Tab-separated table of C-alpha atoms and ligand atoms in Angstrom:
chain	number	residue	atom	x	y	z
A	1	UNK	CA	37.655	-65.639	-0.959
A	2	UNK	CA	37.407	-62.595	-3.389
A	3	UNK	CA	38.815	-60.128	-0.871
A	4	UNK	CA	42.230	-62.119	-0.742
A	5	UNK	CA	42.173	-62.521	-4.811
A	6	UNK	CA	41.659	-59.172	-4.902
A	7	UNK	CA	44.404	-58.247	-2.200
A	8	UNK	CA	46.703	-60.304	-4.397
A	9	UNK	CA	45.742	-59.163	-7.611
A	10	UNK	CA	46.579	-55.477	-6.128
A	11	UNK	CA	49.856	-56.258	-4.706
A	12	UNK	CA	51.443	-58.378	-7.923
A	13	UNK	CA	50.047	-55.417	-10.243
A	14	UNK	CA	51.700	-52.985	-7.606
A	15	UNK	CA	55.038	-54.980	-8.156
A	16	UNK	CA	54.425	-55.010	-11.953
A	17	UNK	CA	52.941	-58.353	-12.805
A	18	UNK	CA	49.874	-58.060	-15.465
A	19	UNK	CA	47.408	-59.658	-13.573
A	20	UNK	CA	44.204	-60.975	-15.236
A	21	UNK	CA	40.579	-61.994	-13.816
A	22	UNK	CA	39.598	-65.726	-15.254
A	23	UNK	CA	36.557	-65.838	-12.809
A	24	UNK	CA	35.927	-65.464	-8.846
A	25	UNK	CA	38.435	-67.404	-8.054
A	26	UNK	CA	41.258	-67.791	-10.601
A	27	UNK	CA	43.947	-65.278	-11.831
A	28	UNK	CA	46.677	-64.836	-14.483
A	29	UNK	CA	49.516	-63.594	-13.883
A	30	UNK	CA	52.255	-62.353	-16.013
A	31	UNK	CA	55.200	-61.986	-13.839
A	32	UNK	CA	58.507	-59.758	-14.105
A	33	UNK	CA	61.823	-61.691	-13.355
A	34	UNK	CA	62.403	-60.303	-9.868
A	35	UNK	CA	59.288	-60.876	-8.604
A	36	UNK	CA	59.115	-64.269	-10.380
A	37	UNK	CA	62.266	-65.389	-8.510
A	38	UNK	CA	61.179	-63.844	-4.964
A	39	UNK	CA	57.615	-66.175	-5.315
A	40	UNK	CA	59.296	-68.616	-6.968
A	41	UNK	CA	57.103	-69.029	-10.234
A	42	UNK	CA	57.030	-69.223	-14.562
A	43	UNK	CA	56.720	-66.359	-16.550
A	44	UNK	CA	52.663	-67.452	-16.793
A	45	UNK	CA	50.858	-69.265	-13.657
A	46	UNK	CA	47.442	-69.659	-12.822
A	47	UNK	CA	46.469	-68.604	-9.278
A	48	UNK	CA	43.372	-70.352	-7.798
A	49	UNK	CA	41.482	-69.208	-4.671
A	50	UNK	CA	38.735	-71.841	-4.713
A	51	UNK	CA	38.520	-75.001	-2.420
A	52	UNK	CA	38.694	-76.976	-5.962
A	53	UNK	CA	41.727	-76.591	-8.306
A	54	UNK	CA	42.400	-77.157	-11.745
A	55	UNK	CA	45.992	-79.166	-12.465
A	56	UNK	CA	48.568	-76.207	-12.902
A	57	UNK	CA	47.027	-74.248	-10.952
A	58	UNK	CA	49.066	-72.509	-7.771
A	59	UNK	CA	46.158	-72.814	-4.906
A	60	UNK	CA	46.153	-69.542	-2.776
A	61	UNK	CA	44.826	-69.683	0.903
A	62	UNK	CA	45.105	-67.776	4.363
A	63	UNK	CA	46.825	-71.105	5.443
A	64	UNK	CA	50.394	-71.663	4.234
A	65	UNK	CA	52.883	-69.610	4.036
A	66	UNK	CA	51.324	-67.022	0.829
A	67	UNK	CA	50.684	-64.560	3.201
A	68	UNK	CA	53.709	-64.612	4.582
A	69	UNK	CA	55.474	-64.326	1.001
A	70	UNK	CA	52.909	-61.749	-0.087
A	71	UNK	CA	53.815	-59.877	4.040
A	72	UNK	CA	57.839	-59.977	2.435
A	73	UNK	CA	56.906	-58.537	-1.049
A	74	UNK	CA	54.995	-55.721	1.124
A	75	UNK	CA	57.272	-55.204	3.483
A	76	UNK	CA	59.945	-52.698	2.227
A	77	UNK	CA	57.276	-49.887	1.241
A	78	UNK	CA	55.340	-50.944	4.095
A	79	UNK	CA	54.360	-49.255	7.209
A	80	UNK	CA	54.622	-52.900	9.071
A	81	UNK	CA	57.757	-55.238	7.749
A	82	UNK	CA	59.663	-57.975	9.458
A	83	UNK	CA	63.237	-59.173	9.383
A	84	UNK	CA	65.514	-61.100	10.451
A	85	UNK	CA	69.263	-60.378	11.823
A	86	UNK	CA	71.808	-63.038	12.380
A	87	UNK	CA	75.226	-62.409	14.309
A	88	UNK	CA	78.402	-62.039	11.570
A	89	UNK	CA	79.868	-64.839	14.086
A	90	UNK	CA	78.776	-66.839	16.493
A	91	UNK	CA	78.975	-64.988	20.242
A	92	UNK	CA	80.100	-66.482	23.371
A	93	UNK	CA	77.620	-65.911	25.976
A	94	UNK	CA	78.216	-63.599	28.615
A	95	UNK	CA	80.995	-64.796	31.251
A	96	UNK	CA	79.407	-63.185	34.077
A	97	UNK	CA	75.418	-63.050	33.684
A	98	UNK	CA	75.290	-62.534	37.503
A	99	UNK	CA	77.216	-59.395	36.954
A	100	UNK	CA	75.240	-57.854	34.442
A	101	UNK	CA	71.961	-58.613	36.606
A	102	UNK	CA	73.149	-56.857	39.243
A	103	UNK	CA	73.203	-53.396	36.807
A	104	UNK	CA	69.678	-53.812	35.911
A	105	UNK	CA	68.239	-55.698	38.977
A	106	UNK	CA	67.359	-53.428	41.645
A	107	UNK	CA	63.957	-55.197	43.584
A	108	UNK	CA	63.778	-53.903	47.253
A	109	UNK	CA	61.024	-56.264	48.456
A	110	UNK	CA	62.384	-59.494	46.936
A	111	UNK	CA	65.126	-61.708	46.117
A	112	UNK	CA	66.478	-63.128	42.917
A	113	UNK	CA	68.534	-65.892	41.997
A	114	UNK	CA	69.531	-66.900	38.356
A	115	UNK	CA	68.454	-69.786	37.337
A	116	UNK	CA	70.280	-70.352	33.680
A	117	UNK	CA	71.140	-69.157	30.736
A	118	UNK	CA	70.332	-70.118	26.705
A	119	UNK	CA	70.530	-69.272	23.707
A	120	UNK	CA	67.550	-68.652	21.508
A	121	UNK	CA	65.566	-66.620	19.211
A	122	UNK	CA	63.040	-63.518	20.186
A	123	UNK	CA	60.819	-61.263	18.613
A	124	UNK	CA	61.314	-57.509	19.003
A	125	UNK	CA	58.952	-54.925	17.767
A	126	UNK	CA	59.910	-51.809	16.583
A	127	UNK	CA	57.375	-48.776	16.576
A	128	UNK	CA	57.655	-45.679	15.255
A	129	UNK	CA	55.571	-42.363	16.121
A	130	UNK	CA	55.165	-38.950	14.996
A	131	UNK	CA	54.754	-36.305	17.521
A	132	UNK	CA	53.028	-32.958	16.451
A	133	UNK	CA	52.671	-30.345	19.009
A	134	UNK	CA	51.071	-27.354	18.168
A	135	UNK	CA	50.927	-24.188	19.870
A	136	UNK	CA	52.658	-20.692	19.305
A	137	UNK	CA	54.434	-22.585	17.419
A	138	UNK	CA	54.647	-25.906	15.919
A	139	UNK	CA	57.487	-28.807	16.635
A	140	UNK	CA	57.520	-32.016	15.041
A	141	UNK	CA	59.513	-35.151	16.188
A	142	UNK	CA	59.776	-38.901	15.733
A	143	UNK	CA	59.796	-41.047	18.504
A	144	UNK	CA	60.694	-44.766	18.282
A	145	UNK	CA	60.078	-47.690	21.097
A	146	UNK	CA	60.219	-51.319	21.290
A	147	UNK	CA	59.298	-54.175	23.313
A	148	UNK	CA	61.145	-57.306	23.191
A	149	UNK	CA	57.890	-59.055	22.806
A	150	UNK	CA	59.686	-62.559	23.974
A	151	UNK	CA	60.138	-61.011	27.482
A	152	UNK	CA	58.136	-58.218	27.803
A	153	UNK	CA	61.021	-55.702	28.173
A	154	UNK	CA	61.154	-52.219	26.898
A	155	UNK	CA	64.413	-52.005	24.947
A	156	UNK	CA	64.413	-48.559	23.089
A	157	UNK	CA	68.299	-48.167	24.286
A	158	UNK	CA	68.798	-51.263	22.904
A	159	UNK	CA	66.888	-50.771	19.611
A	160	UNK	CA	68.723	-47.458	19.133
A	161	UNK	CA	71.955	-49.296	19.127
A	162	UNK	CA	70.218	-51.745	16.234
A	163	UNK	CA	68.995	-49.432	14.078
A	164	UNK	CA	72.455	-48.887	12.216
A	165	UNK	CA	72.917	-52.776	12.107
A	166	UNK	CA	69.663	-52.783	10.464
A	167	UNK	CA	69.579	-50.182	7.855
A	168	UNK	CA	73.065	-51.889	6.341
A	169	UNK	CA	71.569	-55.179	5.885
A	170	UNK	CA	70.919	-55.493	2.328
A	171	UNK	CA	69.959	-59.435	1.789
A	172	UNK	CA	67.812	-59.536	5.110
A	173	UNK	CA	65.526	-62.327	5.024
A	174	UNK	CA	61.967	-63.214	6.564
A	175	UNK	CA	62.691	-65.240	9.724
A	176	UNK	CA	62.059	-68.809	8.816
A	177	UNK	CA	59.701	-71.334	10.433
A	178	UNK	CA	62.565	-72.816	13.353
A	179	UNK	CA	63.142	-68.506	14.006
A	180	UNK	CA	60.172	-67.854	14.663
A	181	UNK	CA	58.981	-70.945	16.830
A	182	UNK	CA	62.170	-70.463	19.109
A	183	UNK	CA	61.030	-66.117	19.316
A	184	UNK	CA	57.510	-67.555	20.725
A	185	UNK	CA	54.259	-65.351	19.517
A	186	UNK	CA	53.482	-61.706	19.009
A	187	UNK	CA	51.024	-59.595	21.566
A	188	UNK	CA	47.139	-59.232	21.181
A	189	UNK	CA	46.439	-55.860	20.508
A	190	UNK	CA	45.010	-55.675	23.926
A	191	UNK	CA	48.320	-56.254	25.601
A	192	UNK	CA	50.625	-54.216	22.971
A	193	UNK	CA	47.998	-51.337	24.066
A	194	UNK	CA	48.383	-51.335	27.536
A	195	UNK	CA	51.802	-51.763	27.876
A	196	UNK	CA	52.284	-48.858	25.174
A	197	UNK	CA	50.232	-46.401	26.431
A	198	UNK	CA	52.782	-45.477	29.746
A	199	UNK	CA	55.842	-45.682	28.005
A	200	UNK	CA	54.737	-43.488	25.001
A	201	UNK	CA	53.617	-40.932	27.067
A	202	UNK	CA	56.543	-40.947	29.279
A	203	UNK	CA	58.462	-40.758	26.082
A	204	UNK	CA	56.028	-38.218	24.521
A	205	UNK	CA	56.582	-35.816	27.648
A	206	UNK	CA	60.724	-36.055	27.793
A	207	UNK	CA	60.749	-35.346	23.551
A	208	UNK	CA	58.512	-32.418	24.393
A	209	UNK	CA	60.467	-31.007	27.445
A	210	UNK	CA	63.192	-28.829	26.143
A	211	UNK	CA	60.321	-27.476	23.908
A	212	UNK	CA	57.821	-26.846	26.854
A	213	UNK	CA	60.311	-24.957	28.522
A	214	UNK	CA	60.948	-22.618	25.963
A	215	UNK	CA	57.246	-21.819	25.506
A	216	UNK	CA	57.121	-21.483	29.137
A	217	UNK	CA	59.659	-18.436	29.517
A	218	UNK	CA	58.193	-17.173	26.592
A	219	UNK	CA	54.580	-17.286	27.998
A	220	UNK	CA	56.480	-15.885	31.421
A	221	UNK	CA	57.941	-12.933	29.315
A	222	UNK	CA	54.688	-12.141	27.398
A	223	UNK	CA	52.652	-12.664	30.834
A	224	UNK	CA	55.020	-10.098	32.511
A	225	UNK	CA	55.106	-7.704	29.838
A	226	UNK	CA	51.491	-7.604	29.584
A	227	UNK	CA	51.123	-7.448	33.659
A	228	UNK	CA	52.927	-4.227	33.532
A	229	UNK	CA	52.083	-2.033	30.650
A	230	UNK	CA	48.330	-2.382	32.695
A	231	UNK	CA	49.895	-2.050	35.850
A	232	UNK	CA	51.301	1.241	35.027
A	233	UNK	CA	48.285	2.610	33.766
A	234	UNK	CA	46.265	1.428	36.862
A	235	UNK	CA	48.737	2.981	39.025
A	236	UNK	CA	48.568	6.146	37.264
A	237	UNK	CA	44.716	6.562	37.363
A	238	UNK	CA	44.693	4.877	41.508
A	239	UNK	CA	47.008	8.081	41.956
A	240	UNK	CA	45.064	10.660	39.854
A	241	UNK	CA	41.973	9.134	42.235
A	242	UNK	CA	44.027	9.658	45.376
A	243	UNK	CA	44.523	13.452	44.179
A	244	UNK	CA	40.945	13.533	43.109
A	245	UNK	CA	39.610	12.395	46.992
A	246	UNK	CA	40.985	15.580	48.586
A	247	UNK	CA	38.968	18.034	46.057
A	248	UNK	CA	35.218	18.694	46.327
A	249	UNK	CA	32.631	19.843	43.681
A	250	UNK	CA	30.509	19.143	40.684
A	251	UNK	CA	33.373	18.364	38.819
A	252	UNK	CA	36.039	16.701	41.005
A	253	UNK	CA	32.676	14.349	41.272
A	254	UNK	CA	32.036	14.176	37.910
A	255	UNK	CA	36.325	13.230	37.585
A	256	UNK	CA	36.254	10.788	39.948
A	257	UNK	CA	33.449	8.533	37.975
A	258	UNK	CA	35.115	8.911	34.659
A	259	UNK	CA	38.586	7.576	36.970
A	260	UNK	CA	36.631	4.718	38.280
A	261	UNK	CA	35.435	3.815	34.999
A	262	UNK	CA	38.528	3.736	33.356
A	263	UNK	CA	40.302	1.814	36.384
A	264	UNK	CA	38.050	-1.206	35.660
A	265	UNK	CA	38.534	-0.395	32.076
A	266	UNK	CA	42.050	-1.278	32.289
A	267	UNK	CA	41.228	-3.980	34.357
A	268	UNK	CA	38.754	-5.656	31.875
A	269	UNK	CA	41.203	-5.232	29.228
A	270	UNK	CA	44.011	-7.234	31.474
A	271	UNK	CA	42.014	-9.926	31.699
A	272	UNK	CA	41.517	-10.048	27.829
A	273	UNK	CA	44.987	-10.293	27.144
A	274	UNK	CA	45.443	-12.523	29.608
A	275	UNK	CA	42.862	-14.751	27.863
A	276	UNK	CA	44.435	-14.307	24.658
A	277	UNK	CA	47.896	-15.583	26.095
A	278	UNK	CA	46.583	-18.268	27.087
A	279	UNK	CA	44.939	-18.835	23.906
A	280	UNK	CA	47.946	-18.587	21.929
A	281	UNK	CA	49.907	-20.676	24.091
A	282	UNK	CA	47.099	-23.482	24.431
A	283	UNK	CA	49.472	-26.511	23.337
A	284	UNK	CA	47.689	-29.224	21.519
A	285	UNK	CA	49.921	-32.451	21.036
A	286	UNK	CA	49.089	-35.576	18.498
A	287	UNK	CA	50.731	-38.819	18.348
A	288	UNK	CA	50.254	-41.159	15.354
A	289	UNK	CA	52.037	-44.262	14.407
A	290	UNK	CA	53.925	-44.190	11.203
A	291	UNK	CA	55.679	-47.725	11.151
A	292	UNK	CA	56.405	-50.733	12.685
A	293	UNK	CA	59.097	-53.232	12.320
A	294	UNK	CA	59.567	-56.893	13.699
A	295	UNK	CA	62.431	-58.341	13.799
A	296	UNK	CA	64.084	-61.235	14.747
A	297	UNK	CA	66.998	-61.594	16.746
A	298	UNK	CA	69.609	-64.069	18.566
A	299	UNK	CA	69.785	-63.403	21.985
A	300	UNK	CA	70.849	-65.327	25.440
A	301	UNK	CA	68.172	-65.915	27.838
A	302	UNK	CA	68.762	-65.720	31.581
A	303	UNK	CA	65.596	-67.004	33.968
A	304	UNK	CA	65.457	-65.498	36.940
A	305	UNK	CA	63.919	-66.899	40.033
A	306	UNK	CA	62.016	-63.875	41.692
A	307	UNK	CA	60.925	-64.442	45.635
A	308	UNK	CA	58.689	-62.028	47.567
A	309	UNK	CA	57.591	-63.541	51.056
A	310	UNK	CA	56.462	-67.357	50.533
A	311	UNK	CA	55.824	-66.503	46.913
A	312	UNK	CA	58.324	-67.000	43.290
A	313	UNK	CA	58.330	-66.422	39.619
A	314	UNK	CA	60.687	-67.495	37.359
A	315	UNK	CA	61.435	-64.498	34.595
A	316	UNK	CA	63.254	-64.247	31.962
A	317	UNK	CA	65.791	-61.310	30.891
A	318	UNK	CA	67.701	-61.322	27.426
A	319	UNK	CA	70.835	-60.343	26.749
A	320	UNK	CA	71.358	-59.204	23.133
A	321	UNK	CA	74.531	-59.963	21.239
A	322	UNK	CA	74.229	-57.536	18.545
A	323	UNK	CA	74.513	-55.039	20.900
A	324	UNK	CA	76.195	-56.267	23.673
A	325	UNK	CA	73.524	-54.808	25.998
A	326	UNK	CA	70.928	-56.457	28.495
A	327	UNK	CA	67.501	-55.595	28.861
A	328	UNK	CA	66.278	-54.225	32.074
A	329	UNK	CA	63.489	-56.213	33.350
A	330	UNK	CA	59.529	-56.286	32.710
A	331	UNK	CA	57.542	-53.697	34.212
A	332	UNK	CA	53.907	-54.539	34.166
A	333	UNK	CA	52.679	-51.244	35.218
A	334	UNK	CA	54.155	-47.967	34.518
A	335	UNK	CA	56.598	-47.319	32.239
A	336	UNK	CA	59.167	-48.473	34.221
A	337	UNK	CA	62.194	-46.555	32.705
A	338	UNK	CA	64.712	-46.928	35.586
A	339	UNK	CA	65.926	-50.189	37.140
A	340	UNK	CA	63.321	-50.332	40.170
A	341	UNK	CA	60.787	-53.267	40.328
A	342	UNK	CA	58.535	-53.440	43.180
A	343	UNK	CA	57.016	-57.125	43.646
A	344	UNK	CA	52.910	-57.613	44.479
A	345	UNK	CA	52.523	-59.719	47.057
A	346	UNK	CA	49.699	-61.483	45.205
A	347	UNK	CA	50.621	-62.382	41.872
A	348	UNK	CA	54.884	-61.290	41.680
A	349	UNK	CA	53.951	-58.703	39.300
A	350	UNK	CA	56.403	-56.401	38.898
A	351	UNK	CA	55.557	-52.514	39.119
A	352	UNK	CA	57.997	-49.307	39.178
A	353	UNK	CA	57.638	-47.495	42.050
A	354	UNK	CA	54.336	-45.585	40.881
A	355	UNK	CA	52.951	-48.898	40.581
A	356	UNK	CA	52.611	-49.696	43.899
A	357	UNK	CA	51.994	-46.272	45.467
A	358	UNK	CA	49.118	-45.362	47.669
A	359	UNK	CA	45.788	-44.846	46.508
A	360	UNK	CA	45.521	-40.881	46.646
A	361	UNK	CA	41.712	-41.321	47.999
A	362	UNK	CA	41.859	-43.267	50.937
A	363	UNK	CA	46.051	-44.332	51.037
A	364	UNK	CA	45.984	-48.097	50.523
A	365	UNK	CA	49.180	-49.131	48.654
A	366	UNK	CA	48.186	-51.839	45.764
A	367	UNK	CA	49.711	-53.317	42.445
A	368	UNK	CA	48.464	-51.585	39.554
A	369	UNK	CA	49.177	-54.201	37.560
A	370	UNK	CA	46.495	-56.504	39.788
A	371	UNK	CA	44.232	-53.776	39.896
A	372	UNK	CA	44.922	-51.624	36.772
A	373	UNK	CA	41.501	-49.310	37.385
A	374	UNK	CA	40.528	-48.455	40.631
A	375	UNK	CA	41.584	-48.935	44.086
A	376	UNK	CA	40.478	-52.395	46.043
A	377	UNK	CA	39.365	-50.700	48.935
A	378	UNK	CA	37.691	-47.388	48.092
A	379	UNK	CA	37.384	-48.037	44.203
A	380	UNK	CA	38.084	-44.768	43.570
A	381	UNK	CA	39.290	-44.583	40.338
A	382	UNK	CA	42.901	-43.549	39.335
B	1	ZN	ZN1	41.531	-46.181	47.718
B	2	ZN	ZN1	50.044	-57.475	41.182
């Protein structure tokens, strides 16, 4: 238990208690007003981390809800916090969810029907990254995503249209026990990884567009530049050869070898620069994480009945109130930016496009959701 004593010991001092050791297992703890009011304790309490407690004594476990208190006290200077948004006033639901499928519903191998529509709660998470790419020069960027973790949707358009909401909420609160029940659990780190990894490097590769380009006419220019200046000089001595080849003697021979030597002199030293262009221009790109941010939000969910050949799948699509938008479905493989879902035939995953293509080995289409490795037939991997 003397890990989470000293975890809490560490964050109350952080937040200006004085905190005292009375043994492995007990602390004292002089608390400032503030923090006394957010934990909801006297200026002087005994914490005890033992199975066996003393009368008076405020028992601290990993069960309860101390963690979650100590998460709340952590969270604004964290790099992980959670929160909760509530509408100003209740929304109606949408009039015409059928509608608003229909502008993010576009399945070419199967059918959908809506099934119905609810209010509830979900969990969205919020993930911030910094992008570094180094090369000639060095760019820096911040890219944010986030899943709607209740339906497995990537919502960054969504997100973007919550971040203002969020950063004028002053008395935000930690969802309570109902909110976060309703919102359903989080991801294993597993899953958050794998459905990640596509759409951050999609994302990765459209920040760092507009900045490839630039590096590419610049490498173009330097490339051409360089091309030349040796060009002219190899033309020049090819020429002085030519004039050489119609003389005779000791030293027409004698001019000839020192020609030839410098031609491939020129030519070594073009394919040094070249090296060193590429060299320079060699880009090297990091991303790291930076923050994350869960929060908790009321949305309306529509279940949709999905139907490929004898097969369906009910799933379900959110619309969000705070920012009047809806989420374009799941995509369990690829990163599934646009509105396309192909279906398996196996399982109703849904795929983009790229999902689903043929192998590039021996041309068998397949889900790469079923089959997220290698290829069924020739197991050539991907
Ligand atoms: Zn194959
Ligand atoms: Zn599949």
């Amino acid at each position: 238990m003397s890990e989470l004593r000293d975890f809490v010991a560490d964050l109350l001092e952080r937040r200006g208690a004085a905190v005292e050791a009375l043994g492995p297992d007990r602390l004292e703890v002089l608390t400032p007003a503030p923090l006394r009011q957010q934990l909801g304790w006297p200026e002087l309490t005994h914490l005890g981390f033992g199975a066996q407690q003393a009368a008076g004594t405020v028992a601290i476990a990993l069960e309860g809800d101390w963690l979650d208190r100590f998460g709340a006290l952590l969270a604004d200077e964290g790099r992980w916090s959670e929160r909760e948004l509530r509408l100003p006033a209740p929304a109606p639901p949408p009039s015409d969810p059928e509608r608003l499928l229909d502008r993010v519903l576009d399945l070419p191998n199967a059918t959908w029907r809506l099934q119905g529509m609810s209010a509830t709660w979900t969990r969205c998470l919020m993930l911030m990254f910094r992008l570094t790419a180094l090369s000639d020069e060095k760019r820096e960027q911040l890219i944010w995503l986030g899943f709607n973790l209740g339906t497995g949707a990537v919502i960054n358009e969504i997100l973007a249209q919550l971040r203002p909401a969020l950063a004028q909420v002053d008395d935000w609160h930690m969802p309570d026990t109902a909110t976060r029940r309703a919102a359903g659990p989080g991801w294993s780190s597993a899953a958050l990884t794998a459905r990640l990894r596509p759409v951050l490097e999609r994302e990765a590769r459209d920040v760092m567009e507009p900045f490839l380009r630039t590096m590419r006419r610049r490498l173009e220019r330097d490339r051409d530049r360089v091309h030349a200046y040796h060009n002219d000089l190899r033309e020049a001595s090819l020429n002085r050869l030519l004039a050489l080849d119609r003389a005779s003697g000791d030293r027409a021979a004698a001019d000839r070898r020192r020609e030839t030597l410098r031609v491939e002199a020129i030519e070594r030293e073009y394919r040094a620069k070249l090296d060193d262009l590429r060299r320079n221009y060699a880009l090297r790109v990091t991303v790291e994480w930076v923050q994350a941010l869960e929060i908790y939000v009321p949305v309306q969910r529509l279940e949709v009945l999905i139907r490929r050949r004898k097969g369906e799948r009910i799933i379900p699509l959110d619309w969000h109130p705070l920012a009047r938008m809806i989420e374009r479905p799941l995509c369990e493989a690829g990163a599934g930016l646009d509105r396309v879902r192909l279906v398996c035939d196996d399982r109703l995953h849904l795929t983009d496009p790229a999902g689903h293509a043929p192998c590039t080995s021996c041309g068998k289409l397949f889900c790469r959701a079923c089959f997220p490795n290698s290829c069924p037939r020739c197991h050539q991997t991907r």
